[in-house]
Amino acid sequence: MILAFVLAVCTVGTAVRQGDASMVVPPGKMPLVEGPVPVPVPPPPPAGWVPDLGPVGHLEPWQIVLAALTALPLAARRRYPLTAFGAVIVTTLLFNQRLGAGDTTVYTFLSCVVAAYSAAVYSPHRLRALVGVLTGAGLIAAFAEENFPYVTPGVVPFLLLVGVGLGANATHVWKQRVHALEVRQEAATRLALDRERARIARELHDIVTHNVSVMVIQAGAARKVMDAAPDRAREALLAVEAGGRTAMAELRQVMGLLTPAGEEPETGTGTGTGAGAGTGTGAGAGTGAEDDAELAPQPGLDQVPALVGRVRATGVPVELTVTGTPVPLPAGVGLAAYRVVQEALTNTVKHAAGATVRVVLEHTPDALHVVVTDTGGAASPSARTGTGRGLTGLRERVALHGGTLSAGDHPTGGYRVDAVLPTGEPS
């Protein structure tokens, strides 16, 4: 803004001092006259005569405005660099064509240089800026006699200082841009890391909470019937073992995603050996089962019946209903549907002991509806350990695939979780 104002004032002031364009003779164009030049002596003015100064500096008002416009567009050179450059070039060409070469060319040429520098440095459109600067330079060069200033030895240091200043400022601007780009990249990296942490936290929550809740219930049942019904206690312990193996397998899948390429995740064979010895199958069989589970894909919609069966084995009445024609689902959608059912059943086990649960999977041509309702019951001791993040994570997971999830008390009693997942990838 200040630079534009200073150049405009200098251009207008120089043009006013220079006078009418017809009286200006460009340097190097002085006619050669041999001999003494007669100097005419004007006659004395009559009495009462008042001199008529005419327009200011013998310039028309439109010429003064045009002189100012050769520099004023520079006020917008940072925000609209290409527009400012074009305006400066056009007004400079018009002004110098009308006024002729003279002292003003120093300032008009400097305005063109500053405008070209701003277009090259500040414009985000690199190709347009390059074409524009080359075109403007070509127009100035085509009319060099009117637009190029007469350079004297005293002006050379000034021009060198201007060039050095513009170069230093360009370097400073580029450093600022590089720093701003690095800051944006770091912010994007942090955001990606935060989202990945949240995703992994949701996976760990869903895996650990469900399986541990089921294992706690099964272990408690085994403890209560251990003396009276050893067979039932043994079945409960087998269910605890199966739940532990499932949890370990899913945890290994999640941890495998975090393992750098080329490294092998820890297998932890101690758990497999202990569990295998407890059931009498041997350590080798336990480790082999874990290896097979570790290689299994992440659960999807086809694993929902097995999930319902495990919960049903804990003594919770669960009814599974599938309607419509199933269609192939993206892996992420199938996993999200599985997690919805898993979290809803976990909440029923923890917060509604003694409730009856109904799971409905409704397939439609464009979406999958997952509805889990229970009839309500008493809260178990493990309900006090809840953080309330399960449903929040489910909403984020479902929204990631373009779906919606609602949860709340059922009008007829109990609790209801309702999720709608599109059967295609979100647009």
PDB file of C-alpha atoms in Angstrom, residues 245-391:
ATOM      1  CA  ARG A 245      -8.653 -67.348  22.247  1.00  0.00           C
ATOM      2  CA  THR A 246     -10.995 -65.198  20.191  1.00  0.00           C
ATOM      3  CA  ALA A 247      -9.881 -62.072  22.007  1.00  0.00           C
ATOM      4  CA  MET A 248      -6.200 -62.934  21.555  1.00  0.00           C
ATOM      5  CA  ALA A 249      -6.677 -63.633  17.854  1.00  0.00           C
ATOM      6  CA  GLU A 250      -8.461 -60.321  17.251  1.00  0.00           C
ATOM      7  CA  LEU A 251      -5.870 -58.467  19.318  1.00  0.00           C
ATOM      8  CA  ARG A 252      -3.103 -59.991  17.214  1.00  0.00           C
ATOM      9  CA  GLN A 253      -4.883 -58.816  14.082  1.00  0.00           C
ATOM     10  CA  VAL A 254      -5.031 -55.259  15.409  1.00  0.00           C
ATOM     11  CA  MET A 255      -1.448 -55.331  16.637  1.00  0.00           C
ATOM     12  CA  GLY A 256      -0.371 -56.726  13.283  1.00  0.00           C
ATOM     13  CA  LEU A 257      -1.590 -53.502  11.691  1.00  0.00           C
ATOM     14  CA  LEU A 258       0.769 -51.569  13.960  1.00  0.00           C
ATOM     15  CA  THR A 259       3.817 -53.752  13.277  1.00  0.00           C
ATOM     16  CA  PRO A 260       6.289 -52.169  10.802  1.00  0.00           C
ATOM     17  CA  ALA A 261       6.760 -53.997   7.538  1.00  0.00           C
ATOM     18  CA  GLY A 262       9.394 -56.713   7.739  1.00  0.00           C
ATOM     19  CA  GLU A 263       8.927 -57.328  11.475  1.00  0.00           C
ATOM     20  CA  GLU A 264       7.104 -60.276  12.994  1.00  0.00           C
ATOM     21  CA  PRO A 265       4.582 -59.513  15.760  1.00  0.00           C
ATOM     22  CA  GLU A 266       5.058 -61.310  19.051  1.00  0.00           C
ATOM     23  CA  THR A 267       2.979 -64.487  19.236  1.00  0.00           C
ATOM     24  CA  GLY A 268       2.853 -65.020  22.988  1.00  0.00           C
ATOM     25  CA  THR A 269       2.700 -68.828  23.051  1.00  0.00           C
ATOM     26  CA  GLY A 270       2.358 -68.933  26.821  1.00  0.00           C
ATOM     27  CA  THR A 271      -1.368 -68.302  26.685  1.00  0.00           C
ATOM     28  CA  GLY A 272      -1.961 -71.019  24.108  1.00  0.00           C
ATOM     29  CA  THR A 273       0.052 -73.543  26.079  1.00  0.00           C
ATOM     30  CA  GLY A 274      -1.739 -72.860  29.330  1.00  0.00           C
ATOM     31  CA  ALA A 275      -5.172 -72.991  27.803  1.00  0.00           C
ATOM     32  CA  GLY A 276      -4.347 -76.101  25.872  1.00  0.00           C
ATOM     33  CA  ALA A 277      -3.076 -77.864  28.999  1.00  0.00           C
ATOM     34  CA  GLY A 278      -6.193 -76.878  30.907  1.00  0.00           C
ATOM     35  CA  THR A 279      -8.411 -78.619  28.385  1.00  0.00           C
ATOM     36  CA  GLY A 280      -6.182 -81.570  27.936  1.00  0.00           C
ATOM     37  CA  THR A 281      -5.461 -80.884  24.262  1.00  0.00           C
ATOM     38  CA  GLY A 282      -1.771 -80.186  24.682  1.00  0.00           C
ATOM     39  CA  ALA A 283       0.384 -77.127  24.128  1.00  0.00           C
ATOM     40  CA  GLY A 284       0.991 -77.880  20.491  1.00  0.00           C
ATOM     41  CA  ALA A 285      -2.707 -77.979  19.691  1.00  0.00           C
ATOM     42  CA  GLY A 286      -3.310 -74.737  21.538  1.00  0.00           C
ATOM     43  CA  THR A 287      -0.553 -72.927  19.664  1.00  0.00           C
ATOM     44  CA  GLY A 288      -1.739 -74.265  16.324  1.00  0.00           C
ATOM     45  CA  ALA A 289      -5.269 -73.087  16.971  1.00  0.00           C
ATOM     46  CA  GLU A 290      -3.990 -69.641  17.816  1.00  0.00           C
ATOM     47  CA  ASP A 291      -1.909 -69.529  14.656  1.00  0.00           C
ATOM     48  CA  ASP A 292      -4.973 -70.465  12.585  1.00  0.00           C
ATOM     49  CA  ALA A 293      -7.036 -67.787  14.329  1.00  0.00           C
ATOM     50  CA  GLU A 294      -4.293 -65.244  13.806  1.00  0.00           C
ATOM     51  CA  LEU A 295      -4.407 -65.848  10.071  1.00  0.00           C
ATOM     52  CA  ALA A 296      -8.197 -65.491   9.952  1.00  0.00           C
ATOM     53  CA  PRO A 297      -9.613 -62.260   8.460  1.00  0.00           C
ATOM     54  CA  GLN A 298     -11.285 -59.662  10.601  1.00  0.00           C
ATOM     55  CA  PRO A 299     -14.844 -60.572  11.549  1.00  0.00           C
ATOM     56  CA  GLY A 300     -17.707 -59.581   9.309  1.00  0.00           C
ATOM     57  CA  LEU A 301     -21.417 -60.104   8.941  1.00  0.00           C
ATOM     58  CA  ASP A 302     -20.971 -63.856   8.476  1.00  0.00           C
ATOM     59  CA  GLN A 303     -19.507 -64.071  12.003  1.00  0.00           C
ATOM     60  CA  VAL A 304     -22.621 -62.625  13.657  1.00  0.00           C
ATOM     61  CA  PRO A 305     -24.261 -66.097  14.195  1.00  0.00           C
ATOM     62  CA  ALA A 306     -21.110 -67.315  15.980  1.00  0.00           C
ATOM     63  CA  LEU A 307     -21.086 -64.143  18.086  1.00  0.00           C
ATOM     64  CA  VAL A 308     -24.733 -64.651  19.023  1.00  0.00           C
ATOM     65  CA  GLY A 309     -23.996 -68.280  19.864  1.00  0.00           C
ATOM     66  CA  ARG A 310     -21.189 -67.316  22.254  1.00  0.00           C
ATOM     67  CA  VAL A 311     -23.426 -64.850  24.067  1.00  0.00           C
ATOM     68  CA  ARG A 312     -26.267 -67.349  24.128  1.00  0.00           C
ATOM     69  CA  ALA A 313     -23.900 -69.839  25.750  1.00  0.00           C
ATOM     70  CA  THR A 314     -23.538 -67.486  28.716  1.00  0.00           C
ATOM     71  CA  GLY A 315     -27.230 -67.928  29.481  1.00  0.00           C
ATOM     72  CA  VAL A 316     -28.544 -64.800  27.746  1.00  0.00           C
ATOM     73  CA  PRO A 317     -31.557 -65.570  25.502  1.00  0.00           C
ATOM     74  CA  VAL A 318     -30.629 -64.142  22.097  1.00  0.00           C
ATOM     75  CA  GLU A 319     -32.768 -64.406  18.973  1.00  0.00           C
ATOM     76  CA  LEU A 320     -31.227 -63.751  15.562  1.00  0.00           C
ATOM     77  CA  THR A 321     -33.439 -62.841  12.582  1.00  0.00           C
ATOM     78  CA  VAL A 322     -32.164 -62.234   9.037  1.00  0.00           C
ATOM     79  CA  THR A 323     -34.528 -60.793   6.425  1.00  0.00           C
ATOM     80  CA  GLY A 324     -34.075 -59.804   2.815  1.00  0.00           C
ATOM     81  CA  THR A 325     -31.515 -61.032   0.320  1.00  0.00           C
ATOM     82  CA  PRO A 326     -27.906 -60.684   1.520  1.00  0.00           C
ATOM     83  CA  VAL A 327     -25.547 -58.982  -0.906  1.00  0.00           C
ATOM     84  CA  PRO A 328     -21.725 -58.863  -0.843  1.00  0.00           C
ATOM     85  CA  LEU A 329     -20.611 -56.070   1.466  1.00  0.00           C
ATOM     86  CA  PRO A 330     -17.352 -54.122   1.576  1.00  0.00           C
ATOM     87  CA  ALA A 331     -15.085 -55.420   4.330  1.00  0.00           C
ATOM     88  CA  GLY A 332     -15.386 -52.203   6.317  1.00  0.00           C
ATOM     89  CA  VAL A 333     -19.191 -52.266   6.242  1.00  0.00           C
ATOM     90  CA  GLY A 334     -19.298 -55.900   7.341  1.00  0.00           C
ATOM     91  CA  LEU A 335     -16.901 -55.208  10.209  1.00  0.00           C
ATOM     92  CA  ALA A 336     -18.942 -52.163  11.274  1.00  0.00           C
ATOM     93  CA  ALA A 337     -22.146 -54.233  11.344  1.00  0.00           C
ATOM     94  CA  TYR A 338     -20.408 -56.924  13.387  1.00  0.00           C
ATOM     95  CA  ARG A 339     -19.139 -54.340  15.881  1.00  0.00           C
ATOM     96  CA  VAL A 340     -22.619 -52.837  16.254  1.00  0.00           C
ATOM     97  CA  VAL A 341     -24.056 -56.224  17.213  1.00  0.00           C
ATOM     98  CA  GLN A 342     -21.065 -56.964  19.442  1.00  0.00           C
ATOM     99  CA  GLU A 343     -21.275 -53.682  21.355  1.00  0.00           C
ATOM    100  CA  ALA A 344     -25.055 -53.940  21.768  1.00  0.00           C
ATOM    101  CA  LEU A 345     -24.764 -57.487  23.147  1.00  0.00           C
ATOM    102  CA  THR A 346     -21.940 -56.432  25.458  1.00  0.00           C
ATOM    103  CA  ASN A 347     -24.042 -53.591  26.855  1.00  0.00           C
ATOM    104  CA  THR A 348     -26.922 -56.019  27.397  1.00  0.00           C
ATOM    105  CA  VAL A 349     -24.663 -58.420  29.292  1.00  0.00           C
ATOM    106  CA  LYS A 350     -23.278 -55.600  31.453  1.00  0.00           C
ATOM    107  CA  HIS A 351     -26.345 -53.415  31.992  1.00  0.00           C
ATOM    108  CA  ALA A 352     -29.379 -55.687  31.515  1.00  0.00           C
ATOM    109  CA  ALA A 353     -28.729 -59.023  33.184  1.00  0.00           C
ATOM    110  CA  GLY A 354     -31.680 -61.357  32.701  1.00  0.00           C
ATOM    111  CA  ALA A 355     -32.931 -59.555  29.586  1.00  0.00           C
ATOM    112  CA  THR A 356     -34.000 -61.209  26.355  1.00  0.00           C
ATOM    113  CA  VAL A 357     -32.238 -59.890  23.260  1.00  0.00           C
ATOM    114  CA  ARG A 358     -33.364 -59.792  19.658  1.00  0.00           C
ATOM    115  CA  VAL A 359     -30.941 -59.133  16.797  1.00  0.00           C
ATOM    116  CA  VAL A 360     -32.423 -58.267  13.387  1.00  0.00           C
ATOM    117  CA  LEU A 361     -30.359 -58.011  10.198  1.00  0.00           C
ATOM    118  CA  GLU A 362     -32.510 -56.568   7.429  1.00  0.00           C
ATOM    119  CA  HIS A 363     -31.051 -56.505   3.922  1.00  0.00           C
ATOM    120  CA  THR A 364     -32.499 -53.972   1.474  1.00  0.00           C
ATOM    121  CA  PRO A 365     -31.315 -53.155  -2.046  1.00  0.00           C
ATOM    122  CA  ASP A 366     -29.330 -50.132  -0.900  1.00  0.00           C
ATOM    123  CA  ALA A 367     -28.654 -50.576   2.824  1.00  0.00           C
ATOM    124  CA  LEU A 368     -28.236 -52.966   5.714  1.00  0.00           C
ATOM    125  CA  HIS A 369     -30.352 -52.322   8.830  1.00  0.00           C
ATOM    126  CA  VAL A 370     -28.999 -53.666  12.102  1.00  0.00           C
ATOM    127  CA  VAL A 371     -31.419 -53.535  15.055  1.00  0.00           C
ATOM    128  CA  VAL A 372     -30.601 -54.924  18.515  1.00  0.00           C
ATOM    129  CA  THR A 373     -33.232 -54.636  21.251  1.00  0.00           C
ATOM    130  CA  ASP A 374     -33.453 -56.036  24.754  1.00  0.00           C
ATOM    131  CA  THR A 375     -36.266 -56.230  27.297  1.00  0.00           C
ATOM    132  CA  GLY A 376     -34.297 -54.598  30.095  1.00  0.00           C
ATOM    133  CA  GLY A 377     -32.812 -56.040  33.255  1.00  0.00           C
ATOM    134  CA  ALA A 378     -30.549 -55.429  36.221  1.00  0.00           C
ATOM    135  CA  ALA A 379     -27.054 -54.002  35.902  1.00  0.00           C
ATOM    136  CA  SER A 380     -24.193 -56.396  36.585  1.00  0.00           C
ATOM    137  CA  PRO A 381     -21.171 -55.450  38.756  1.00  0.00           C
ATOM    138  CA  SER A 382     -19.081 -54.939  35.593  1.00  0.00           C
ATOM    139  CA  ALA A 383     -21.393 -52.088  34.522  1.00  0.00           C
ATOM    140  CA  ARG A 384     -19.490 -49.753  36.856  1.00  0.00           C
ATOM    141  CA  THR A 385     -16.385 -50.113  34.692  1.00  0.00           C
ATOM    142  CA  GLY A 386     -18.043 -48.649  31.585  1.00  0.00           C
ATOM    143  CA  THR A 387     -16.704 -45.405  30.087  1.00  0.00           C
ATOM    144  CA  GLY A 388     -19.580 -44.609  27.711  1.00  0.00           C
ATOM    145  CA  ARG A 389     -17.205 -44.478  24.736  1.00  0.00           C
ATOM    146  CA  GLY A 390     -18.511 -47.615  23.063  1.00  0.00           C
ATOM    147  CA  LEU A 391     -21.547 -46.039  21.410  1.00  0.00           C
TER     148      LEU A 391
END
